């Protein structure tokens, strides 16, 4: 199945695509992702940052925070509708993490890891066939 990485924010002002192959698809349970999404986790598709194509960059806002390690996390969102679009993490140089909820076609989407499982909501259960990391897999 072809992995088509094309999407947009809720209002459609920001469009994102990548011609790169996904490096990973993860479910992140960290508290920052919970707060950003307003729900229990965020599903992200990691791609090479140089493979990103953006339209409507004038509508992109940025919130720069800090990861648990103290490294910078840059979260990009639509200033009009508030949709999170993608993030760039200092801990993962050269990678960008597209929010899976922005994608037009998610039929191919299958997370291959869960991370920050120690911060997950108590009612979440994890599949046994997918790796689950207590924190960031880079730090473990």
PDB file of C-alpha atoms in Angstrom:
ATOM      1  CA  UNK A   1       0.000   0.000   0.000  1.00  0.00           C
ATOM      2  CA  UNK A   2       1.340   3.425  -0.918  1.00  0.00           C
ATOM      3  CA  UNK A   3       2.163   5.641   2.021  1.00  0.00           C
ATOM      4  CA  UNK A   4       0.865   9.027   0.965  1.00  0.00           C
ATOM      5  CA  UNK A   5       1.918  11.722   3.398  1.00  0.00           C
ATOM      6  CA  UNK A   6      -0.317  14.691   2.650  1.00  0.00           C
ATOM      7  CA  UNK A   7      -2.469  16.595   5.057  1.00  0.00           C
ATOM      8  CA  UNK A   8      -3.704  19.887   6.392  1.00  0.00           C
ATOM      9  CA  UNK A   9      -4.863  21.648   9.494  1.00  0.00           C
ATOM     10  CA  UNK A  10      -8.555  21.810  10.375  1.00  0.00           C
ATOM     11  CA  UNK A  11      -9.242  25.033   8.446  1.00  0.00           C
ATOM     12  CA  UNK A  12      -7.051  24.020   5.483  1.00  0.00           C
ATOM     13  CA  UNK A  13      -4.791  27.083   5.589  1.00  0.00           C
ATOM     14  CA  UNK A  14      -1.683  24.992   6.335  1.00  0.00           C
ATOM     15  CA  UNK A  15      -0.918  22.067   4.066  1.00  0.00           C
ATOM     16  CA  UNK A  16       1.880  19.610   4.765  1.00  0.00           C
ATOM     17  CA  UNK A  17       3.373  16.787   2.748  1.00  0.00           C
ATOM     18  CA  UNK A  18       6.505  14.712   2.586  1.00  0.00           C
ATOM     19  CA  UNK A  19       7.981  12.778  -0.308  1.00  0.00           C
ATOM     20  CA  UNK A  20      10.156  10.848   2.129  1.00  0.00           C
ATOM     21  CA  UNK A  21       9.560   7.399   3.508  1.00  0.00           C
ATOM     22  CA  UNK A  22       8.268   7.407   7.110  1.00  0.00           C
ATOM     23  CA  UNK A  23      11.122   6.669   9.529  1.00  0.00           C
ATOM     24  CA  UNK A  24       8.690   5.675  12.258  1.00  0.00           C
ATOM     25  CA  UNK A  25       5.117   5.991  13.396  1.00  0.00           C
ATOM     26  CA  UNK A  26       4.743   6.361  17.141  1.00  0.00           C
ATOM     27  CA  UNK A  27       2.145   6.914  19.789  1.00  0.00           C
ATOM     28  CA  UNK A  28       3.502   9.442  22.280  1.00  0.00           C
ATOM     29  CA  UNK A  29       1.972   9.493  25.757  1.00  0.00           C
ATOM     30  CA  UNK A  30       4.078  12.334  27.232  1.00  0.00           C
ATOM     31  CA  UNK A  31       2.284  15.021  29.225  1.00  0.00           C
ATOM     32  CA  UNK A  32       3.192  17.693  26.637  1.00  0.00           C
ATOM     33  CA  UNK A  33       1.500  15.730  23.839  1.00  0.00           C
ATOM     34  CA  UNK A  34      -1.504  15.170  26.083  1.00  0.00           C
ATOM     35  CA  UNK A  35      -1.792  18.900  26.702  1.00  0.00           C
ATOM     36  CA  UNK A  36      -1.176  19.840  23.067  1.00  0.00           C
ATOM     37  CA  UNK A  37      -3.791  17.437  21.724  1.00  0.00           C
ATOM     38  CA  UNK A  38      -6.251  17.739  24.597  1.00  0.00           C
ATOM     39  CA  UNK A  39      -6.460  13.955  24.774  1.00  0.00           C
ATOM     40  CA  UNK A  40      -4.513  10.898  25.964  1.00  0.00           C
ATOM     41  CA  UNK A  41      -1.732  10.792  23.369  1.00  0.00           C
ATOM     42  CA  UNK A  42      -0.444  11.996  20.019  1.00  0.00           C
ATOM     43  CA  UNK A  43       0.246   9.825  16.984  1.00  0.00           C
ATOM     44  CA  UNK A  44       3.182  11.083  14.947  1.00  0.00           C
ATOM     45  CA  UNK A  45       4.859  10.098  11.692  1.00  0.00           C
ATOM     46  CA  UNK A  46       8.598  10.756  11.699  1.00  0.00           C
ATOM     47  CA  UNK A  47      10.115  11.871   8.380  1.00  0.00           C
ATOM     48  CA  UNK A  48      13.340  13.521   7.319  1.00  0.00           C
ATOM     49  CA  UNK A  49      12.914  17.242   7.964  1.00  0.00           C
ATOM     50  CA  UNK A  50      14.311  18.134   4.532  1.00  0.00           C
ATOM     51  CA  UNK A  51      11.505  16.097   2.901  1.00  0.00           C
ATOM     52  CA  UNK A  52       8.766  18.377   4.308  1.00  0.00           C
ATOM     53  CA  UNK A  53       6.772  20.563   1.930  1.00  0.00           C
ATOM     54  CA  UNK A  54       4.595  23.273   3.442  1.00  0.00           C
ATOM     55  CA  UNK A  55       1.970  25.619   2.056  1.00  0.00           C
ATOM     56  CA  UNK A  56       0.465  28.427   4.071  1.00  0.00           C
ATOM     57  CA  UNK A  57       3.562  28.972   6.216  1.00  0.00           C
ATOM     58  CA  UNK A  58       2.278  32.466   7.003  1.00  0.00           C
ATOM     59  CA  UNK A  59      -0.409  30.720   9.089  1.00  0.00           C
ATOM     60  CA  UNK A  60       2.116  28.635  11.063  1.00  0.00           C
ATOM     61  CA  UNK A  61       2.671  29.523  14.681  1.00  0.00           C
ATOM     62  CA  UNK A  62       5.346  28.058  16.892  1.00  0.00           C
ATOM     63  CA  UNK A  63       5.533  27.137  20.528  1.00  0.00           C
ATOM     64  CA  UNK A  64       9.033  26.327  21.743  1.00  0.00           C
ATOM     65  CA  UNK A  65       9.217  24.278  24.891  1.00  0.00           C
ATOM     66  CA  UNK A  66      11.607  21.931  26.578  1.00  0.00           C
ATOM     67  CA  UNK A  67      11.659  18.153  26.540  1.00  0.00           C
ATOM     68  CA  UNK A  68      12.261  16.108  29.677  1.00  0.00           C
ATOM     69  CA  UNK A  69      15.976  16.013  28.813  1.00  0.00           C
ATOM     70  CA  UNK A  70      16.103  19.808  28.645  1.00  0.00           C
ATOM     71  CA  UNK A  71      16.407  19.834  24.857  1.00  0.00           C
ATOM     72  CA  UNK A  72      14.297  22.179  22.721  1.00  0.00           C
ATOM     73  CA  UNK A  73      10.945  21.048  21.253  1.00  0.00           C
ATOM     74  CA  UNK A  74       9.445  23.249  18.544  1.00  0.00           C
ATOM     75  CA  UNK A  75       5.725  22.614  18.001  1.00  0.00           C
ATOM     76  CA  UNK A  76       4.198  24.106  14.843  1.00  0.00           C
ATOM     77  CA  UNK A  77       0.475  24.811  14.681  1.00  0.00           C
ATOM     78  CA  UNK A  78      -2.037  26.739  12.586  1.00  0.00           C
ATOM     79  CA  UNK A  79      -2.552  30.213  14.037  1.00  0.00           C
ATOM     80  CA  UNK A  80      -6.077  30.315  12.580  1.00  0.00           C
ATOM     81  CA  UNK A  81      -7.644  27.038  13.771  1.00  0.00           C
ATOM     82  CA  UNK A  82      -5.091  25.919  16.383  1.00  0.00           C
ATOM     83  CA  UNK A  83      -4.431  22.503  14.851  1.00  0.00           C
ATOM     84  CA  UNK A  84      -1.060  20.992  15.752  1.00  0.00           C
ATOM     85  CA  UNK A  85       0.723  20.224  12.456  1.00  0.00           C
ATOM     86  CA  UNK A  86       4.243  18.992  13.199  1.00  0.00           C
ATOM     87  CA  UNK A  87       7.071  19.141  15.712  1.00  0.00           C
ATOM     88  CA  UNK A  88      10.858  19.316  15.499  1.00  0.00           C
ATOM     89  CA  UNK A  89      12.861  17.996  18.433  1.00  0.00           C
ATOM     90  CA  UNK A  90      16.450  18.854  19.213  1.00  0.00           C
ATOM     91  CA  UNK A  91      16.812  15.270  20.518  1.00  0.00           C
ATOM     92  CA  UNK A  92      16.078  13.947  16.996  1.00  0.00           C
ATOM     93  CA  UNK A  93      18.205  16.117  14.674  1.00  0.00           C
ATOM     94  CA  UNK A  94      17.112  16.104  11.033  1.00  0.00           C
ATOM     95  CA  UNK A  95      13.686  14.637  11.769  1.00  0.00           C
ATOM     96  CA  UNK A  96      10.211  16.170  11.780  1.00  0.00           C
ATOM     97  CA  UNK A  97       7.171  14.592  13.390  1.00  0.00           C
ATOM     98  CA  UNK A  98       3.933  15.135  11.491  1.00  0.00           C
ATOM     99  CA  UNK A  99       0.758  14.866  13.546  1.00  0.00           C
ATOM    100  CA  UNK A 100      -1.077  11.877  12.085  1.00  0.00           C
ATOM    101  CA  UNK A 101      -4.445  13.573  12.596  1.00  0.00           C
ATOM    102  CA  UNK A 102      -3.545  16.031   9.823  1.00  0.00           C
ATOM    103  CA  UNK A 103      -3.177  13.284   7.194  1.00  0.00           C
ATOM    104  CA  UNK A 104      -5.796  12.909   4.481  1.00  0.00           C
ATOM    105  CA  UNK A 105      -5.176   9.156   4.063  1.00  0.00           C
ATOM    106  CA  UNK A 106      -4.424   7.132   7.184  1.00  0.00           C
ATOM    107  CA  UNK A 107      -5.236   3.702   5.727  1.00  0.00           C
ATOM    108  CA  UNK A 108      -1.542   2.731   5.811  1.00  0.00           C
ATOM    109  CA  UNK A 109      -0.879   4.119   9.275  1.00  0.00           C
ATOM    110  CA  UNK A 110       0.264   1.520  11.815  1.00  0.00           C
ATOM    111  CA  UNK A 111       2.197   2.689  14.876  1.00  0.00           C
ATOM    112  CA  UNK A 112       5.399   0.720  15.420  1.00  0.00           C
ATOM    113  CA  UNK A 113       6.107   1.964  18.951  1.00  0.00           C
ATOM    114  CA  UNK A 114       4.625   3.601  22.005  1.00  0.00           C
ATOM    115  CA  UNK A 115       6.781   6.059  23.943  1.00  0.00           C
ATOM    116  CA  UNK A 116       6.520   7.852  27.253  1.00  0.00           C
ATOM    117  CA  UNK A 117       4.362   4.959  28.438  1.00  0.00           C
ATOM    118  CA  UNK A 118       5.159   5.844  32.074  1.00  0.00           C
ATOM    119  CA  UNK A 119       3.137   9.056  31.558  1.00  0.00           C
ATOM    120  CA  UNK A 120       0.159   7.343  29.910  1.00  0.00           C
ATOM    121  CA  UNK A 121      -3.362   7.576  31.235  1.00  0.00           C
ATOM    122  CA  UNK A 122      -4.146   4.699  33.624  1.00  0.00           C
ATOM    123  CA  UNK A 123      -6.902   3.310  31.398  1.00  0.00           C
ATOM    124  CA  UNK A 124      -4.609   2.862  28.368  1.00  0.00           C
ATOM    125  CA  UNK A 125      -3.583  -0.693  27.515  1.00  0.00           C
ATOM    126  CA  UNK A 126      -0.671  -1.485  25.227  1.00  0.00           C
ATOM    127  CA  UNK A 127      -0.506  -4.143  22.505  1.00  0.00           C
ATOM    128  CA  UNK A 128       2.037  -6.859  23.273  1.00  0.00           C
ATOM    129  CA  UNK A 129       3.476  -6.932  19.741  1.00  0.00           C
ATOM    130  CA  UNK A 130       4.605  -3.266  19.646  1.00  0.00           C
ATOM    131  CA  UNK A 131       7.550  -1.931  21.690  1.00  0.00           C
ATOM    132  CA  UNK A 132       6.590   0.296  24.597  1.00  0.00           C
ATOM    133  CA  UNK A 133       9.245   2.634  25.987  1.00  0.00           C
ATOM    134  CA  UNK A 134       8.968   4.127  29.467  1.00  0.00           C
ATOM    135  CA  UNK A 135      10.324   7.449  28.145  1.00  0.00           C
ATOM    136  CA  UNK A 136      12.007   8.537  24.906  1.00  0.00           C
ATOM    137  CA  UNK A 137      13.545   5.524  23.108  1.00  0.00           C
ATOM    138  CA  UNK A 138      16.725   7.559  22.495  1.00  0.00           C
ATOM    139  CA  UNK A 139      17.314   7.939  26.236  1.00  0.00           C
ATOM    140  CA  UNK A 140      16.716   4.269  27.084  1.00  0.00           C
TER     141      UNK A 140
END
